[in-house]
XYZ file of C-alpha atoms in Angstrom:
737
model
C -47.667 26.655 -22.231
C -46.725 26.741 -25.959
C -43.237 25.996 -27.837
C -42.760 30.029 -28.147
C -43.821 30.172 -24.530
C -41.173 27.835 -23.067
C -38.541 29.178 -25.339
C -39.158 32.543 -24.115
C -39.026 31.238 -20.723
C -35.605 29.423 -21.404
C -34.038 32.650 -22.223
C -34.942 34.521 -19.600
C -34.010 32.179 -17.469
C -30.431 31.890 -18.817
C -30.667 35.441 -18.978
C -31.198 35.945 -15.118
C -28.396 33.011 -14.344
C -25.566 35.115 -13.922
C -24.138 34.758 -10.332
C -22.209 32.407 -8.646
C -21.470 30.897 -5.244
C -18.929 34.215 -4.006
C -20.894 37.185 -5.461
C -24.732 35.895 -5.492
C -24.399 34.121 -2.001
C -21.365 34.159 -0.156
C -20.844 38.068 -0.083
C -24.769 38.965 0.551
C -25.007 36.593 3.810
C -21.551 37.852 4.969
C -22.668 41.580 4.494
C -25.938 41.031 6.218
C -24.333 38.687 9.209
C -21.789 41.053 10.169
C -23.756 44.281 10.586
C -24.380 46.645 13.709
C -24.588 43.982 16.581
C -21.105 43.250 15.451
C -19.481 46.768 15.948
C -22.275 48.497 18.538
C -23.074 45.115 20.742
C -20.430 42.536 20.869
C -18.328 44.462 23.594
C -22.070 44.855 25.468
C -22.468 41.132 25.073
C -18.634 40.185 26.537
C -19.533 42.851 29.616
C -23.187 41.489 30.401
C -22.163 37.689 29.972
C -18.407 37.348 30.326
C -15.818 35.815 28.113
C -17.093 32.217 28.788
C -21.118 33.075 28.725
C -20.412 35.470 25.462
C -18.667 32.573 23.341
C -21.377 30.465 24.605
C -23.844 32.487 23.061
C -22.224 32.444 20.046
C -21.904 29.088 20.004
C -25.224 28.399 20.661
C -26.569 31.307 18.032
C -24.427 29.910 15.288
C -25.102 26.501 15.773
C -28.660 27.298 15.465
C -27.963 29.231 12.266
C -25.584 26.293 10.853
C -28.110 24.043 11.729
C -30.937 26.161 9.408
C -28.213 26.574 6.832
C -27.953 22.401 6.592
C -31.784 22.294 6.027
C -31.527 25.050 3.230
C -28.864 23.230 1.711
C -30.866 19.977 1.700
C -33.918 21.492 0.468
C -32.122 23.338 -2.015
C -30.201 20.247 -3.422
C -33.545 18.429 -4.069
C -35.137 20.400 -6.191
C -34.644 22.459 -9.442
C -34.993 25.982 -7.659
C -36.099 28.939 -9.493
C -36.828 32.585 -8.308
C -38.157 32.975 -4.856
C -35.895 31.852 -2.248
C -37.145 30.745 0.720
C -40.685 31.322 -0.042
C -39.982 29.284 -3.279
C -38.649 26.601 -1.356
C -40.954 26.335 1.534
C -44.115 26.730 -0.759
C -42.898 23.975 -3.558
C -42.870 21.268 -0.314
C -45.418 22.555 2.038
C -47.873 23.862 -0.852
C -48.956 27.396 -1.882
C -51.287 28.463 1.099
C -48.504 27.302 3.441
C -45.825 28.945 1.352
C -47.699 32.353 1.008
C -48.425 32.612 4.779
C -44.580 32.609 5.149
C -43.849 34.459 2.120
C -46.119 37.458 2.687
C -44.479 38.493 6.103
C -41.160 37.820 4.554
C -41.866 40.045 1.810
C -42.568 42.290 4.254
C -39.663 41.593 6.505
C -37.531 42.241 3.505
C -39.195 45.979 2.855
C -39.458 47.082 6.002
C -35.888 46.004 6.939
C -34.141 48.300 4.249
C -35.946 51.127 5.785
C -34.603 50.250 9.198
C -30.990 49.729 7.896
C -30.969 52.888 6.167
C -32.507 54.994 9.321
C -29.507 53.071 11.339
C -26.842 54.360 8.780
C -28.529 57.826 8.902
C -28.718 57.837 12.858
C -24.857 57.133 12.527
C -24.175 60.200 10.780
C -25.779 62.694 13.377
C -21.981 63.576 14.905
C -21.137 65.233 11.292
C -21.935 68.615 11.446
C -22.842 68.719 7.644
C -25.495 65.899 7.883
C -27.083 67.312 11.424
C -27.958 70.143 9.924
C -30.616 67.937 7.404
C -33.763 66.067 8.472
C -33.058 62.659 9.220
C -35.943 61.365 7.671
C -35.657 63.582 4.316
C -31.636 62.296 4.100
C -32.750 58.558 4.456
C -35.311 59.022 1.928
C -32.820 60.292 -0.041
C -30.589 57.703 0.706
C -33.753 54.981 -0.375
C -33.884 56.673 -3.491
C -30.549 56.026 -4.398
C -30.900 52.219 -3.320
C -34.149 51.893 -5.521
C -32.503 53.256 -8.650
C -29.289 50.772 -8.186
C -31.979 48.020 -7.711
C -34.359 49.222 -10.619
C -30.924 49.327 -12.260
C -30.242 45.518 -12.022
C -28.936 43.067 -9.405
C -25.158 42.894 -11.331
C -24.829 46.755 -10.658
C -25.524 46.073 -6.871
C -23.321 42.536 -6.710
C -20.558 44.905 -7.666
C -21.151 47.694 -5.030
C -21.343 44.799 -2.542
C -17.573 44.170 -2.859
C -16.578 47.495 -2.283
C -18.878 47.780 0.554
C -16.918 44.082 1.558
C -13.576 45.665 1.217
C -14.414 48.387 3.550
C -16.072 46.121 5.944
C -12.889 43.872 5.775
C -10.727 46.939 6.508
C -12.870 47.565 9.472
C -12.417 44.238 11.166
C -8.444 44.352 10.514
C -7.954 47.781 12.056
C -9.869 46.291 14.715
C -7.602 42.875 15.047
C -4.737 44.969 14.313
C -5.236 47.299 17.554
C -4.711 46.930 21.187
C -1.889 44.894 20.840
C -0.112 46.869 23.509
C -3.154 47.192 26.237
C -3.762 43.722 26.634
C -5.670 42.696 30.095
C -6.593 39.739 31.325
C -10.371 38.791 30.812
C -13.430 38.319 32.695
C -14.483 35.241 32.379
C -17.782 35.044 34.120
C -20.678 37.053 34.038
C -21.825 40.653 35.291
C -25.203 41.092 34.361
C -26.564 43.998 34.914
C -30.457 45.082 36.490
C -33.053 43.092 34.560
C -30.438 41.372 32.403
C -29.777 37.161 32.066
C -27.958 34.842 29.730
C -31.030 34.470 28.231
C -32.076 38.531 27.677
C -28.494 39.136 26.486
C -28.622 36.254 23.992
C -31.719 37.885 22.833
C -30.079 40.808 22.072
C -27.355 38.869 19.948
C -29.376 36.380 18.019
C -30.943 38.804 15.389
C -27.125 39.068 14.133
C -27.067 35.747 12.747
C -30.448 35.865 10.686
C -28.927 37.097 8.012
C -28.063 33.464 6.571
C -30.739 33.145 3.907
C -30.433 36.715 2.141
C -28.193 34.903 -0.689
C -30.972 32.278 -1.039
C -33.110 35.047 -2.059
C -30.675 35.358 -5.307
C -32.105 31.543 -6.392
C -33.313 32.970 -9.828
C -30.221 34.716 -10.710
C -27.853 31.839 -9.704
C -25.617 30.072 -12.295
C -26.360 26.443 -10.342
C -28.794 27.510 -7.514
C -28.591 24.130 -5.636
C -24.992 24.287 -5.147
C -24.097 27.604 -4.770
C -27.127 27.851 -2.116
C -25.507 24.580 -0.710
C -21.684 26.087 -0.495
C -22.418 29.705 -0.144
C -24.936 29.336 2.911
C -22.504 27.257 4.899
C -19.260 28.780 4.341
C -20.902 32.376 5.094
C -21.963 30.708 8.613
C -18.519 29.151 9.106
C -16.597 32.592 8.346
C -18.638 34.879 10.137
C -19.196 32.222 13.266
C -14.978 32.525 13.103
C -15.325 36.038 12.973
C -17.452 36.548 16.013
C -15.559 34.237 18.317
C -12.535 36.183 17.357
C -14.114 39.313 18.520
C -15.612 38.129 21.558
C -12.089 37.255 22.583
C -10.588 40.366 21.389
C -13.031 42.545 22.958
C -12.732 40.606 26.278
C -8.857 41.216 26.584
C -9.653 45.097 26.263
C -11.769 46.086 28.898
C -13.641 45.988 32.084
C -17.276 44.540 32.085
C -18.078 48.171 33.166
C -16.390 49.699 30.156
C -17.610 47.108 27.597
C -21.277 47.687 28.952
C -21.081 51.883 28.293
C -19.081 51.752 25.512
C -20.811 51.120 22.293
C -17.895 52.003 20.226
C -14.806 50.616 22.012
C -14.326 48.568 18.631
C -13.423 52.085 18.023
C -10.668 52.465 20.251
C -9.103 49.378 20.072
C -8.655 49.751 16.425
C -4.895 50.528 14.561
C -7.068 53.256 12.380
C -10.270 54.079 14.649
C -12.122 55.866 11.321
C -12.407 52.483 9.558
C -14.714 51.295 12.386
C -16.889 54.010 11.578
C -16.860 53.172 7.797
C -17.445 49.584 9.304
C -20.744 50.190 10.799
C -21.465 52.565 7.559
C -20.909 49.398 5.394
C -22.351 46.972 7.931
C -25.888 49.414 7.706
C -25.521 49.969 3.734
C -24.634 46.391 2.724
C -28.130 45.249 4.858
C -29.915 47.848 3.258
C -28.553 47.281 -0.295
C -29.240 43.469 0.208
C -32.685 43.775 1.250
C -33.977 45.752 -1.688
C -32.538 43.901 -4.433
C -34.007 40.684 -2.393
C -37.417 41.710 -1.549
C -38.818 42.254 -5.040
C -37.654 38.814 -5.948
C -39.705 37.288 -3.641
C -42.805 39.569 -4.139
C -42.082 38.253 -7.842
C -42.229 34.522 -6.975
C -45.583 34.801 -5.179
C -47.089 37.006 -7.848
C -45.889 34.113 -10.479
C -48.076 31.930 -8.173
C -51.083 34.000 -7.524
C -50.690 34.491 -4.014
C -50.599 38.250 -4.908
C -51.758 39.955 -8.056
C -49.779 39.054 -11.052
C -49.140 42.469 -12.181
C -46.668 42.785 -8.949
C -44.223 40.646 -10.764
C -43.876 42.603 -13.768
C -40.114 43.335 -15.260
C -41.623 46.548 -17.037
C -39.440 45.958 -20.202
C -36.259 44.380 -18.160
C -35.238 40.666 -18.722
C -34.091 40.065 -15.428
C -35.326 42.548 -12.939
C -38.431 42.814 -11.237
C -38.694 46.357 -11.235
C -42.511 46.648 -10.210
C -41.273 44.870 -7.331
C -38.581 47.306 -6.733
C -41.039 50.140 -6.881
C -42.985 48.627 -4.453
C -40.263 47.922 -1.993
C -38.958 51.594 -2.155
C -42.639 52.708 -1.338
C -42.676 50.614 1.583
C -39.329 52.015 2.713
C -40.492 55.566 2.409
C -43.811 54.949 4.331
C -41.530 53.604 6.935
C -39.183 55.866 7.234
C -41.749 58.719 7.366
C -43.966 56.687 9.912
C -42.095 57.599 13.633
C -41.724 55.154 16.077
C -40.941 51.435 14.977
C -39.627 50.335 18.179
C -43.019 47.925 18.108
C -42.762 46.838 14.826
C -38.940 45.727 14.972
C -39.321 42.732 17.104
C -42.379 41.425 14.884
C -40.359 41.746 11.939
C -37.367 39.692 13.614
C -40.052 37.118 14.388
C -41.163 36.679 10.282
C -37.534 36.401 9.311
C -37.476 33.304 12.356
C -40.722 31.881 11.181
C -38.946 31.061 7.986
C -36.141 30.019 9.159
C -37.992 27.629 11.557
C -40.092 26.454 8.934
C -37.554 25.517 6.255
C -35.739 23.139 9.007
C -38.942 22.064 9.661
C -39.563 21.038 5.667
C -36.415 19.680 5.705
C -36.673 17.408 8.830
C -40.332 16.127 7.845
C -39.286 15.232 4.338
C -36.496 13.177 5.730
C -38.384 11.771 8.493
C -41.802 10.297 6.279
C -39.365 9.249 3.570
C -40.813 10.884 0.567
C -38.940 9.563 -2.686
C -39.062 12.697 -4.638
C -36.790 14.175 -1.671
C -33.420 13.021 -2.746
C -31.027 15.945 -1.648
C -27.302 15.793 -2.972
C -26.871 17.504 0.758
C -27.979 14.989 3.072
C -29.067 15.796 6.440
C -30.241 13.268 9.378
C -33.621 14.742 9.930
C -32.882 15.088 13.757
C -30.695 18.228 12.953
C -33.397 19.652 11.061
C -35.508 19.342 13.682
C -33.261 20.583 16.402
C -32.786 23.322 14.075
C -36.659 24.031 14.152
C -36.758 23.741 17.958
C -33.639 26.277 18.084
C -35.482 28.727 15.685
C -38.957 28.768 17.557
C -37.354 28.504 21.064
C -35.216 31.520 20.017
C -38.245 33.230 18.962
C -39.784 33.056 22.566
C -36.693 34.074 24.413
C -36.392 37.071 22.102
C -39.708 38.468 22.537
C -42.702 36.004 23.431
C -45.531 38.835 22.665
C -43.971 39.475 19.071
C -44.005 35.852 18.091
C -47.397 35.282 18.885
C -48.127 38.399 17.077
C -46.103 36.986 14.209
C -47.374 33.561 14.319
C -51.263 35.023 14.551
C -50.109 36.969 11.220
C -49.211 33.838 9.329
C -51.927 31.651 9.937
C -54.338 34.529 9.230
C -52.618 34.955 6.002
C -52.733 30.813 5.507
C -56.630 30.850 6.157
C -57.247 33.650 3.733
C -55.851 31.585 0.996
C -56.917 28.862 1.796
C -60.804 30.254 1.826
C -59.801 31.885 -1.423
C -59.015 28.811 -2.987
C -61.913 27.096 -2.092
C -64.698 28.322 0.005
C -66.255 27.260 3.010
C -69.032 27.181 5.506
C -66.854 27.166 8.650
C -68.809 25.888 12.062
C -66.321 25.268 14.512
C -62.886 26.032 13.514
C -60.982 22.849 15.072
C -63.761 20.482 13.700
C -63.722 22.174 10.271
C -59.856 21.662 9.763
C -60.196 18.219 10.820
C -63.201 17.509 8.611
C -61.493 19.425 5.626
C -58.216 17.274 6.207
C -60.082 14.111 6.477
C -62.264 14.523 3.767
C -59.035 15.197 0.858
C -57.054 12.239 2.697
C -60.007 10.050 1.911
C -60.810 11.493 -1.754
C -57.183 11.124 -2.468
C -57.224 7.423 -0.914
C -60.158 6.905 -3.126
C -58.643 7.533 -5.999
C -55.427 6.154 -5.689
C -54.444 2.786 -7.025
C -53.978 0.216 -4.170
C -50.691 -1.284 -4.459
C -49.561 -4.605 -1.852
C -46.684 -2.847 -0.285
C -49.373 0.013 1.239
C -51.382 -2.900 3.031
C -52.338 -1.772 6.389
C -54.203 -4.156 8.959
C -58.174 -2.460 8.671
C -59.505 -5.107 11.173
C -63.355 -4.980 12.352
C -63.310 -6.779 15.896
C -66.771 -8.311 16.720
C -66.420 -8.136 20.652
C -69.537 -7.627 21.929
C -68.777 -5.190 25.014
C -64.746 -5.181 24.704
C -64.309 -5.142 28.592
C -65.808 -8.884 28.475
C -63.073 -10.116 25.947
C -59.792 -8.639 26.557
C -57.513 -11.230 24.867
C -59.281 -10.468 21.580
C -59.172 -6.469 22.293
C -55.199 -6.867 22.911
C -54.564 -9.206 19.760
C -56.312 -6.505 17.385
C -54.278 -3.438 19.237
C -51.036 -5.623 18.426
C -52.284 -6.272 14.727
C -52.951 -2.131 14.276
C -49.867 -1.209 16.037
C -50.370 2.653 15.562
C -50.546 2.386 11.574
C -53.533 0.367 11.215
C -57.082 0.589 11.978
C -59.378 -1.064 14.602
C -63.103 -0.885 14.842
C -64.662 -2.543 17.937
C -68.363 -3.766 17.054
C -71.366 -5.242 19.120
C -73.635 -6.828 17.102
C -77.143 -6.651 19.297
C -79.562 -9.454 17.758
C -83.309 -8.848 18.527
C -86.033 -7.001 17.342
C -84.814 -3.917 15.754
C -87.709 -1.238 16.545
C -87.542 -1.988 20.446
C -83.915 -2.308 21.168
C -83.742 0.938 18.998
C -86.861 2.776 20.888
C -84.726 1.352 24.306
C -81.700 3.287 22.961
C -79.579 0.101 23.090
C -77.212 1.032 20.323
C -76.411 4.554 21.654
C -75.437 2.956 25.043
C -73.747 0.174 23.343
C -71.082 2.766 21.293
C -70.843 4.979 24.573
C -70.126 2.014 26.600
C -67.095 0.921 24.163
C -65.889 4.543 23.679
C -65.712 4.614 27.281
C -63.903 1.671 27.362
C -61.378 2.857 24.669
C -60.660 6.027 26.711
C -60.207 4.364 29.632
C -57.588 2.029 28.210
C -55.786 4.823 26.162
C -56.736 2.765 23.147
C -56.742 4.065 18.971
C -59.947 2.409 18.022
C -63.546 3.050 16.589
C -66.492 2.346 18.388
C -69.526 1.286 16.967
C -72.835 -1.021 17.253
C -75.734 -2.119 15.287
C -79.184 -3.916 16.114
C -79.561 -7.004 13.633
C -82.622 -9.340 13.524
C -79.577 -12.475 13.539
C -75.936 -12.485 13.981
C -74.845 -13.935 10.236
C -76.702 -11.658 7.751
C -75.603 -8.642 10.254
C -72.411 -9.441 10.199
C -72.275 -9.911 6.491
C -73.849 -6.362 5.934
C -71.435 -5.023 8.660
C -68.626 -6.454 6.581
C -69.624 -4.562 3.504
C -70.743 -1.380 4.558
C -68.471 -0.324 7.508
C -65.975 2.235 6.339
C -65.629 4.875 3.616
C -63.444 5.806 0.666
C -60.243 3.469 0.875
C -60.816 2.612 4.381
C -63.013 -0.528 4.006
C -62.009 -3.477 6.407
C -59.884 -6.102 5.360
C -59.717 -8.146 7.738
C -62.422 -9.735 10.583
C -61.482 -10.816 14.077
C -63.514 -12.836 15.971
C -63.222 -15.494 18.916
C -63.053 -18.862 18.461
C -66.158 -19.874 19.765
C -66.460 -23.091 22.408
C -69.944 -24.363 21.456
C -70.516 -26.490 18.426
C -73.221 -24.054 16.955
C -71.137 -21.027 17.300
C -68.169 -22.774 15.466
C -70.219 -23.892 12.986
C -71.608 -20.192 12.538
C -68.485 -18.992 12.450
C -67.084 -21.297 9.190
C -70.196 -20.271 7.374
C -69.330 -16.798 8.006
C -65.821 -17.205 7.222
C -67.073 -18.937 3.659
C -69.142 -15.704 2.869
C -66.169 -13.180 3.864
C -63.659 -15.181 2.095
C -66.179 -14.382 -0.963
C -66.262 -10.851 -0.390
C -62.580 -10.382 -0.079
C -62.109 -10.072 3.561
C -59.484 -12.154 5.557
C -60.756 -13.951 8.538
C -59.235 -14.336 11.677
C -60.153 -16.651 14.847
C -58.480 -16.249 18.278
C -58.212 -19.420 20.484
C -57.408 -17.842 23.672
C -55.629 -20.674 26.380
C -57.236 -19.193 29.658
C -54.555 -20.346 31.791
C -51.433 -19.658 29.912
C -52.958 -16.682 28.100
C -50.307 -15.205 25.751
C -47.468 -16.594 27.964
C -43.903 -14.442 28.244
C -44.968 -12.893 24.978
C -41.454 -14.074 23.712
C -41.918 -16.842 21.326
C -44.267 -16.657 18.078
C -44.307 -19.850 15.507
C -45.734 -19.574 12.467
C -46.651 -23.177 10.582
C -45.836 -22.180 6.628
C -47.673 -24.116 3.892
C -45.997 -22.055 1.408
C -47.149 -18.568 -0.136
C -50.194 -19.707 -2.217
C -52.643 -19.449 0.617
C -52.284 -17.875 4.376
C -48.896 -17.819 4.641
C -48.100 -14.112 3.407
C -50.758 -12.954 5.882
C -49.352 -14.824 8.786
C -45.908 -13.710 8.621
C -46.725 -10.214 7.855
C -48.811 -10.496 11.105
C -46.398 -12.196 13.018
C -44.023 -9.641 12.105
C -46.011 -7.011 13.402
C -46.878 -8.573 16.405
C -43.350 -8.929 17.269
C -42.533 -5.149 17.095
C -45.263 -3.868 19.493
C -43.894 -3.048 22.785
C -45.449 -5.910 24.878
C -44.062 -8.437 22.585
C -40.508 -6.637 22.489
C -37.980 -9.327 21.795
C -40.090 -11.608 20.778
C -38.364 -14.271 18.177
C -40.331 -15.685 15.401
C -39.908 -19.307 14.287
C -41.141 -20.232 10.743
C -42.062 -23.952 11.108
C -42.536 -26.210 7.680
C -42.806 -29.967 8.150
C -41.044 -32.121 5.581
C -42.845 -35.474 6.247
C -40.320 -37.933 4.360
C -37.414 -35.461 5.514
C -35.902 -35.349 1.508
C -34.425 -31.979 0.625
C -34.305 -30.552 3.872
C -31.140 -28.184 3.763
C -32.452 -27.078 0.431
C -36.029 -26.424 2.134
C -34.025 -24.560 5.059
C -32.446 -22.582 2.590
C -35.294 -21.777 0.639
C -37.132 -20.542 3.715
C -33.759 -18.358 4.769
C -33.812 -16.748 1.432
C -37.756 -15.893 1.627
C -37.290 -14.431 5.148
C -33.902 -12.432 3.800
C -35.981 -11.168 0.913
C -38.977 -9.701 2.417
C -37.099 -8.659 5.504
C -38.519 -10.222 8.136
C -36.606 -11.150 11.338
C -37.753 -15.092 12.027
C -35.834 -18.621 12.377
C -36.359 -21.099 9.707
C -37.251 -24.618 11.001
C -37.835 -27.306 9.065
C -39.704 -30.461 11.365
C -39.739 -33.816 10.029
C -42.521 -35.523 11.700
C -42.290 -39.121 12.710
C -43.798 -41.668 9.767
C -47.498 -41.481 10.086
C -47.805 -38.584 12.664
C -50.849 -36.106 11.553
C -50.406 -32.615 11.025
C -52.025 -31.882 14.460
C -50.090 -33.708 16.609
C -46.943 -32.286 15.211
C -48.115 -28.582 16.025
C -48.729 -29.900 19.521
C -45.298 -31.330 19.751
C -43.382 -28.416 18.691
C -45.892 -25.544 19.743
C -46.773 -26.478 22.870
C -44.933 -24.148 24.933
C -45.081 -21.240 22.444
C -46.771 -18.101 23.552
C -48.631 -17.202 20.201
C -49.256 -19.997 17.425
C -50.692 -18.671 13.727
C -52.314 -21.423 11.946
C -53.806 -21.259 8.121
C -57.048 -22.251 7.948
C -58.577 -24.355 5.330
C -62.238 -23.266 4.056
C -64.411 -26.306 4.540
C -68.014 -26.903 2.343
C -71.045 -26.401 3.631
C -71.177 -29.851 4.999
C -68.126 -30.070 6.771
C -68.558 -27.184 8.698
C -69.741 -28.941 11.951
C -66.668 -31.644 11.415
C -64.126 -29.461 10.549
C -65.094 -27.192 13.792
C -65.090 -30.048 15.784
C -61.791 -31.330 14.849
C -60.144 -28.421 14.943
C -61.132 -27.703 18.474
C -60.398 -31.095 19.522
C -56.737 -30.537 19.382
C -56.497 -26.249 19.937
C -56.638 -26.779 23.367
C -53.452 -28.676 23.799
C -51.422 -25.838 21.712
C -52.074 -22.867 23.671
C -53.146 -19.946 22.511
C -53.785 -19.769 18.577
C -54.684 -17.188 15.834
C -56.634 -18.955 13.027
C -55.946 -17.143 10.113
C -57.571 -17.648 6.706
C -56.480 -15.011 4.308
C -58.619 -12.852 1.681
C -56.085 -11.120 0.005
C -54.897 -11.860 -3.262
C -51.991 -9.561 -3.535
C -48.939 -10.155 -2.627
C -48.330 -8.724 1.070
C -44.627 -9.503 1.182
C -43.691 -8.090 -2.378
C -40.376 -6.023 -1.828
C -39.847 -2.765 -2.348
C -38.000 -3.033 -5.586
């Protein structure tokens, strides 16, 4: 964007930012929430559910709307909000395609709602002689034209008109609460459901009353301080209207029997101090909702046009500095078409589902953003993710309670739009849709991972385990699962040594892979299965360790069992030397056949400083201690101090290290007797330990045999030991500074 274009954009933004919290958010929300259901259906709800049931319905409905308001506030205060309201908030967090899948139905719902509200207003005039002589569709069209002209002139004019409508609405409520003081009767507390009715069916009738909480957010591009205004205006409007509904339900319950409340839709007029004001309230409710929708809908369309979801020409202002006038004309055209379409009963439930789907997605966005801990999500209005997810569950639960069929249709339409936008962005050839989706997600993730710069804080165990057939190596399988613990990757590998041509002809590789996969499924594990035919184990293992994986998912650690034969140990140490040069960490499990992993309560880490294997040992010990099977296990960080000098300082150093890297462990400084060798010290201190982690040296080629025999000579006296040689050069315990 050029400097002049940026200046023009800034000037437009300044010109459009002209409404505060009360006029831009609170008033539109209140006028939409306090609608026809308050005046024509609240008494029916009380008659069906009784006072206690009606209060519970109002409580549940307003709790869902309040949670949604909290989520909306969190999102709005975590970014610089521009025009587009809920579409803008969702598209900027979940992306263009999902934003469009929500935004297009949302816009159509807003546009069609204009016609619904106007038709409702027109029907309320049928009892007046003058209006009864005019065709209802003609009268609705004339009113729609008036509202379109108001919106075309500008939101300033519309907001001023809404103040008068708000005054009329408040007058109607005052008249309602001011009347009936001489006819108070005992309320019916329990339900008196009619045929085919239940608590949830009554809830389904009432719930749409509270779905107007985000009308003000649609004015986001016209607010002086969008984040602050959406946050405060939304929550205050929810609380204010909740109080009105609670008081209305109580007052209605004091002025009629269940049958009267169910049959008399205008019972509020009979209770009111000045009955004509209730009819004015009905008119105010319908007209205000229509006016709010015809002002909000074009702004949603304009935001989508700016993002290329719909043709950009649909966002044109036609010479206005602030008003999306093309959007106003299109919205008016949709309203005209709906008015003349005839029966709208089929479409109406789907429109409600679109609104609820938007609110549910708003909750999901806030909950997921908070749950994953995205650093860019720093809302001023803080909310725990559980409240947002509870709000999402409430919205989607309400959708199925109100109308399951309409819910399915609304979701299918949204998914259809999503797939269309996804396909329009990148043309793909689809086979099985599920495989296509997963492949696309995996491909994108791998490419992003390949391009990303690795940081030690993002290190995760990606372990290649040479298990053979894993059902024969249960301890090795268990330790691999402990180390991956749901956020790492484990690959079980079997190397079939022999003549490649002969073994391949017999299909042994395919059979071995199938057997490993079957084992993984039977054990309900998360791992990959692989097998290769190799001419010799050493060359095959080296090749596999270099070639296994793709993108940024190459294995960073290799796990094997510690051999009980001299030749096997020599081969393992030769492999260790080669894999270290390839940047792989190597782990050997020496499993005590008698004790196994003991009680899984104590883990010892023998510390020799951070320059060698210490970082990896301590990190793996922490990962193991967090697993469900080792829940509550304690870690001891042991360091030898041969002469005992500086013991206090050494222990303080270990404690400070553990505190800095946030690993819960007990520092232990061991002062061995004079002349005692390290293996004897380990045997003394870790004899009863359930798992001991020891660092390994990397011996020279002429020392492989002797080093292996030396280790093997005393390991059996310790118990189960995980030998570790780190190939990592990064600081794996780096704090999150």
